[in-house]
């Protein structure tokens, strides 16, 4: 893709092999042409959404009023209304990014939509919803987002097996990430054996970054010794770098090579939660410390703008870091901070947060439908 209009830092990031995706979507952004602008001004080649993003989009402005009035007039129930509103936005974003999809052989130009998070512990319901969302959006460049809970692993495999492209989300631990890659390989093998065109199936694995530091840092602060305090802000990047090492190991296996020979694209690591939560940290650290070929970094607008303004690309910042990264995590563990416990808690909280956002989304749409119905009477 040609990003000559974008500032040097984002151009250099793209050239270093990082696909820049925007972690935001709203009808206002689509209506104003803001999303299309970012493809040039910020080298954006994909979009991710989640229940929190949609809850925020629907709670502000009037961009959804006309559709709410139509849905109210048709007597649409709130669940169906939420699905129609969000799939319409995702379809529109997929149209905007279709040229990117076509120019990158289907690798980028992708837009993610999440399955109802209340189904995160129910594989059957997740697969059924994934299939429905895929058919409803009906664009080749959509990704269906499924959380990497234990039950989600089964749903991820079964969804990919049907030839549906998947964004695996809420990955916090290296052990879970290895299971996710295994589910991807199994799903792709089944898709191939069922006669699906594996060249058309895309997948990313969303490995969460900043939340790991927030959790580990609070544990280190509680310990309070100078040695413990010195390790703050280091767990998340070390964890993500070791995830990339695990990815490199998988793409060197005979199992992957057989799929690659059939034309399959690898499941790319995607760095999520890359906005910095601690104001003491450099606001671009979860971008510039995780530069490696063949990854995606999905950024909130503020992080994207910060990087465009003052991000620094020093080539690959992941290669050669694995021994040091292991040492960071081992030292943190030696203080009694269990990364297994921290990452499990983050996964549980992540599902809970998205469930709360989904409730907000339902409430906002319910209010909107009621208001529209009153206005029409």
XYZ file of C-alpha atoms in Angstrom:
377
model
C 0.000 0.000 0.000
C 1.184 3.558 -0.735
C 1.096 5.767 2.328
C 3.096 8.717 1.011
C 0.634 11.205 2.577
C 1.093 9.812 6.093
C 3.633 11.181 8.612
C 7.051 9.491 8.646
C 6.559 7.481 11.886
C 3.451 5.646 10.621
C 4.992 5.149 7.179
C 8.122 3.648 8.770
C 5.991 1.465 11.054
C 4.146 0.060 8.016
C 7.429 -0.481 6.184
C 8.775 -2.403 9.215
C 5.956 -4.927 8.696
C 3.401 -3.685 11.229
C -0.162 -3.340 9.927
C -1.796 -0.315 11.574
C -5.432 -0.887 12.488
C -7.777 1.561 14.222
C -9.419 0.352 17.439
C -12.608 2.361 16.951
C -15.715 2.619 14.802
C -18.853 4.744 14.818
C -21.447 5.789 12.287
C -20.286 9.392 12.736
C -16.758 8.344 11.698
C -18.219 6.614 8.631
C -20.597 9.464 7.765
C -17.934 12.178 8.028
C -15.444 10.261 5.891
C -13.088 10.205 8.873
C -12.330 6.508 8.476
C -11.463 6.898 4.794
C -9.198 9.850 5.666
C -7.226 7.753 8.146
C -6.342 5.220 5.458
C -4.266 8.010 3.868
C -3.332 10.307 6.751
C -2.456 7.545 9.240
C -1.746 4.487 7.023
C -4.688 2.659 8.650
C -5.347 -0.696 6.958
C -7.919 -2.282 9.298
C -10.496 -1.649 12.020
C -11.357 -3.461 15.243
C -14.529 -2.994 17.274
C -15.765 -4.411 20.538
C -18.894 -4.029 22.672
C -17.351 -1.072 24.563
C -16.639 0.804 21.333
C -20.204 0.336 20.069
C -21.684 1.251 23.466
C -19.716 4.512 23.325
C -20.645 5.234 19.707
C -24.362 4.770 20.351
C -24.374 6.836 23.531
C -23.061 9.979 21.786
C -24.452 12.149 19.004
C -27.428 11.580 16.739
C -25.949 9.477 13.931
C -28.149 6.481 14.814
C -31.460 8.342 15.295
C -32.838 7.753 11.794
C -32.158 4.019 11.958
C -33.593 3.762 15.477
C -36.797 5.383 14.176
C -37.010 2.842 11.333
C -36.375 -0.075 13.658
C -38.957 1.205 16.165
C -41.542 1.622 13.399
C -40.889 -1.960 12.303
C -41.354 -3.214 15.892
C -37.817 -4.629 15.995
C -36.783 -6.061 19.372
C -33.698 -4.671 21.064
C -31.388 -7.673 20.441
C -32.170 -7.696 16.724
C -31.827 -3.905 16.599
C -28.325 -4.019 18.138
C -27.272 -6.662 15.636
C -28.639 -4.689 12.689
C -27.050 -1.403 13.786
C -23.608 -2.896 14.455
C -23.522 -5.120 11.360
C -24.525 -2.107 9.219
C -21.571 -0.105 10.603
C -19.184 -3.013 10.090
C -20.416 -3.602 6.540
C -19.961 0.110 5.736
C -16.430 0.063 7.182
C -15.677 -3.098 5.169
C -16.728 -1.193 2.022
C -14.360 1.666 2.901
C -11.492 -0.783 3.423
C -12.278 -3.052 0.477
C -9.575 -1.468 -1.756
C -6.988 -2.219 0.960
C -8.245 -5.808 1.173
C -7.958 -6.234 -2.592
C -4.509 -4.619 -2.779
C -3.074 -6.783 0.039
C -4.386 -10.126 -1.233
C -6.954 -10.184 1.564
C -4.434 -9.845 4.378
C -5.418 -6.343 5.508
C -8.483 -4.177 4.950
C -10.213 -6.204 7.645
C -13.001 -5.089 9.992
C -13.745 -7.042 13.198
C -17.133 -7.521 14.853
C -17.527 -9.303 18.181
C -19.935 -12.078 19.062
C -22.309 -11.241 21.961
C -19.919 -11.561 24.952
C -22.617 -13.213 27.075
C -21.958 -16.321 24.961
C -18.241 -16.487 25.851
C -18.740 -19.707 27.869
C -21.035 -21.346 25.297
C -19.271 -22.752 22.229
C -22.426 -23.817 20.350
C -24.110 -20.422 20.696
C -20.867 -18.644 19.776
C -20.480 -20.650 16.557
C -24.125 -20.088 15.608
C -23.765 -16.339 16.190
C -20.448 -16.197 14.313
C -22.067 -17.835 11.273
C -25.023 -15.434 11.438
C -22.820 -12.327 11.740
C -20.619 -13.542 8.866
C -23.666 -13.998 6.618
C -25.311 -10.748 7.741
C -22.274 -8.532 7.121
C -21.671 -10.574 3.950
C -18.292 -9.078 3.054
C -15.098 -11.061 2.452
C -13.024 -8.677 4.577
C -14.844 -9.072 7.896
C -13.391 -10.905 10.914
C -15.650 -12.412 13.562
C -14.241 -11.733 17.020
C -14.373 -14.584 19.547
C -12.865 -14.391 23.064
C -10.176 -16.965 23.885
C -11.903 -18.527 26.878
C -11.529 -22.304 27.243
C -14.987 -22.710 25.679
C -14.024 -20.141 23.047
C -11.152 -22.325 21.795
C -13.641 -24.925 20.587
C -15.812 -22.226 18.971
C -12.779 -20.680 17.239
C -11.769 -24.017 15.727
C -15.319 -24.801 14.571
C -15.876 -21.328 13.089
C -12.624 -21.437 11.096
C -13.508 -24.983 9.974
C -16.558 -23.467 8.212
C -14.324 -21.133 6.222
C -15.106 -18.080 8.366
C -12.346 -15.573 9.190
C -11.764 -15.055 12.916
C -10.182 -12.479 15.218
C -9.396 -14.314 18.468
C -9.623 -11.763 21.272
C -8.845 -11.368 24.989
C -5.585 -13.360 24.958
C -3.414 -12.554 27.969
C -1.235 -15.611 28.630
C 1.388 -17.432 26.596
C -0.152 -20.803 27.462
C -3.560 -19.703 26.171
C -1.986 -18.192 23.063
C -0.386 -21.552 22.222
C -3.831 -23.169 22.545
C -5.255 -20.484 20.248
C -2.641 -21.226 17.581
C -3.434 -24.923 17.893
C -7.172 -24.182 17.439
C -6.291 -22.118 14.358
C -4.277 -24.952 12.806
C -7.002 -27.509 13.564
C -9.711 -25.232 12.176
C -7.764 -24.569 8.989
C -6.994 -28.263 8.503
C -10.718 -29.048 8.797
C -11.617 -26.200 6.425
C -9.113 -27.502 3.872
C -10.379 -31.083 4.210
C -13.985 -29.857 3.805
C -13.076 -28.159 0.544
C -13.089 -24.537 1.700
C -10.677 -22.175 -0.056
C -8.056 -21.648 2.663
C -6.462 -18.798 0.710
C -9.550 -16.727 1.639
C -9.512 -17.432 5.387
C -7.890 -14.795 7.581
C -7.169 -14.855 11.289
C -5.474 -12.683 13.867
C -4.788 -13.455 17.525
C -5.366 -10.379 19.700
C -2.776 -10.493 22.453
C -3.534 -7.853 25.100
C -0.739 -5.586 26.279
C -1.403 -2.612 28.593
C -3.822 -4.427 30.900
C -1.032 -6.858 31.845
C 1.108 -3.965 33.067
C -1.799 -2.409 34.969
C -2.350 -5.669 36.872
C 1.300 -6.620 37.421
C 2.315 -3.047 38.302
C -0.273 -2.845 41.081
C 1.091 -6.108 42.538
C 4.679 -4.809 42.317
C 3.652 -1.499 43.927
C 2.077 -3.432 46.803
C 5.376 -5.297 47.324
C 7.065 -1.910 47.303
C 10.761 -2.849 47.421
C 13.053 -0.896 45.067
C 13.707 -4.082 43.070
C 9.983 -4.754 42.654
C 9.202 -1.133 41.770
C 11.970 -1.203 39.158
C 10.105 -3.901 37.201
C 6.956 -1.824 36.678
C 6.042 -1.253 33.032
C 8.042 -4.244 31.856
C 5.771 -7.294 32.149
C 3.433 -6.534 29.243
C 6.118 -5.987 26.627
C 8.103 -9.035 27.785
C 4.927 -11.150 27.661
C 4.034 -9.926 24.152
C 7.570 -10.454 22.847
C 7.482 -14.053 24.074
C 4.125 -14.440 22.301
C 5.891 -13.489 19.076
C 8.549 -16.101 19.820
C 5.770 -18.702 20.219
C 4.300 -17.547 16.881
C 7.696 -17.920 15.176
C 7.990 -21.455 16.564
C 4.566 -22.447 15.190
C 5.170 -21.089 11.686
C 8.311 -23.223 11.513
C 6.409 -26.493 12.133
C 5.634 -29.090 9.457
C 1.987 -28.758 10.447
C 1.923 -25.081 9.471
C 4.081 -25.663 6.369
C 1.492 -28.127 5.020
C -1.236 -25.477 5.355
C 1.024 -22.816 3.889
C 1.630 -25.093 0.898
C -2.167 -25.138 0.424
C -2.089 -21.325 0.244
C -3.131 -20.518 3.811
C -2.192 -17.193 5.409
C -0.676 -17.337 8.899
C -2.677 -16.254 11.926
C -0.954 -12.959 12.686
C -0.271 -11.758 16.221
C -2.260 -8.577 16.861
C -1.225 -6.251 19.686
C -4.404 -5.039 21.397
C -4.906 -2.758 24.385
C -2.000 -0.596 23.162
C -3.188 2.669 24.702
C -0.975 3.488 27.687
C -2.949 3.472 30.944
C -0.182 4.882 33.164
C 0.571 8.589 32.468
C 4.158 8.068 33.698
C 4.886 5.862 30.679
C 5.768 6.995 27.167
C 2.468 7.140 25.286
C 3.821 5.138 22.340
C 5.664 2.391 24.252
C 3.221 -0.406 23.325
C 3.778 0.410 19.664
C 7.488 1.100 19.333
C 8.607 -1.734 21.652
C 6.632 -4.332 19.642
C 7.787 -3.752 16.075
C 8.225 -7.030 14.194
C 7.384 -8.215 10.689
C 3.910 -9.634 10.105
C 2.126 -8.255 13.174
C -0.895 -5.993 13.553
C -1.119 -3.163 16.079
C -4.659 -1.927 16.673
C -4.600 1.513 18.258
C -7.148 3.865 19.726
C -7.143 7.223 17.911
C -5.145 8.955 20.670
C -2.319 6.387 20.470
C -2.343 6.507 16.673
C -2.075 10.308 16.704
C 0.686 10.199 19.325
C 2.665 7.734 17.227
C 2.147 9.755 14.041
C 3.428 12.798 15.923
C 6.466 11.416 17.765
C 6.718 7.643 17.376
C 10.177 6.256 16.651
C 10.770 3.163 14.524
C 14.163 1.576 15.187
C 13.637 -1.535 13.094
C 12.639 -4.819 14.719
C 12.346 -4.345 18.507
C 11.290 -7.954 19.213
C 14.088 -10.067 17.702
C 16.870 -10.861 20.133
C 14.813 -9.962 23.219
C 13.570 -13.402 24.250
C 16.179 -14.268 26.893
C 15.825 -10.843 28.525
C 12.013 -11.073 28.351
C 12.024 -14.480 30.066
C 14.293 -13.071 32.733
C 11.883 -10.151 33.374
C 8.926 -12.506 33.831
C 10.934 -14.923 36.004
C 12.054 -12.069 38.258
C 8.480 -10.823 38.604
C 7.372 -14.375 39.496
C 10.192 -14.558 42.066
C 8.483 -11.736 43.996
C 5.424 -13.965 44.372
C 3.430 -12.426 41.524
C 1.793 -15.308 39.645
C 1.395 -14.502 35.965
C -0.923 -17.500 35.621
C -3.264 -15.961 38.206
C -2.920 -12.430 36.821
C -3.690 -13.447 33.233
C -6.648 -15.646 34.263
C -8.083 -12.758 36.268
C -7.614 -10.418 33.296
C -9.427 -12.846 31.005
C -12.359 -13.123 33.438
C -12.460 -9.335 33.878
C -12.227 -8.833 30.118
C -15.312 -10.972 29.541
C -17.124 -9.175 32.398
C -16.217 -5.732 30.996
C -17.556 -6.649 27.576
C -20.732 -8.098 29.136
C -21.247 -4.817 31.024
C -20.693 -2.847 27.800
C -23.156 -5.119 25.982
C -25.755 -4.364 28.680
C -25.077 -0.625 28.179
C -25.460 -1.099 24.429
C -28.794 -2.920 24.864
C -30.017 -0.245 27.305
C -29.017 2.611 24.981
C -30.731 1.009 21.976
C -33.782 0.133 24.098
C -34.049 3.802 25.172
C -33.535 4.930 21.579
C -36.287 2.635 20.287
C -38.685 3.820 23.015
C -37.877 7.487 22.282
C -38.356 6.959 18.554
C -41.665 5.172 19.136
C -42.898 8.048 21.354
C -41.749 10.606 18.792
C -43.663 8.843 16.023
C -46.937 8.529 17.956
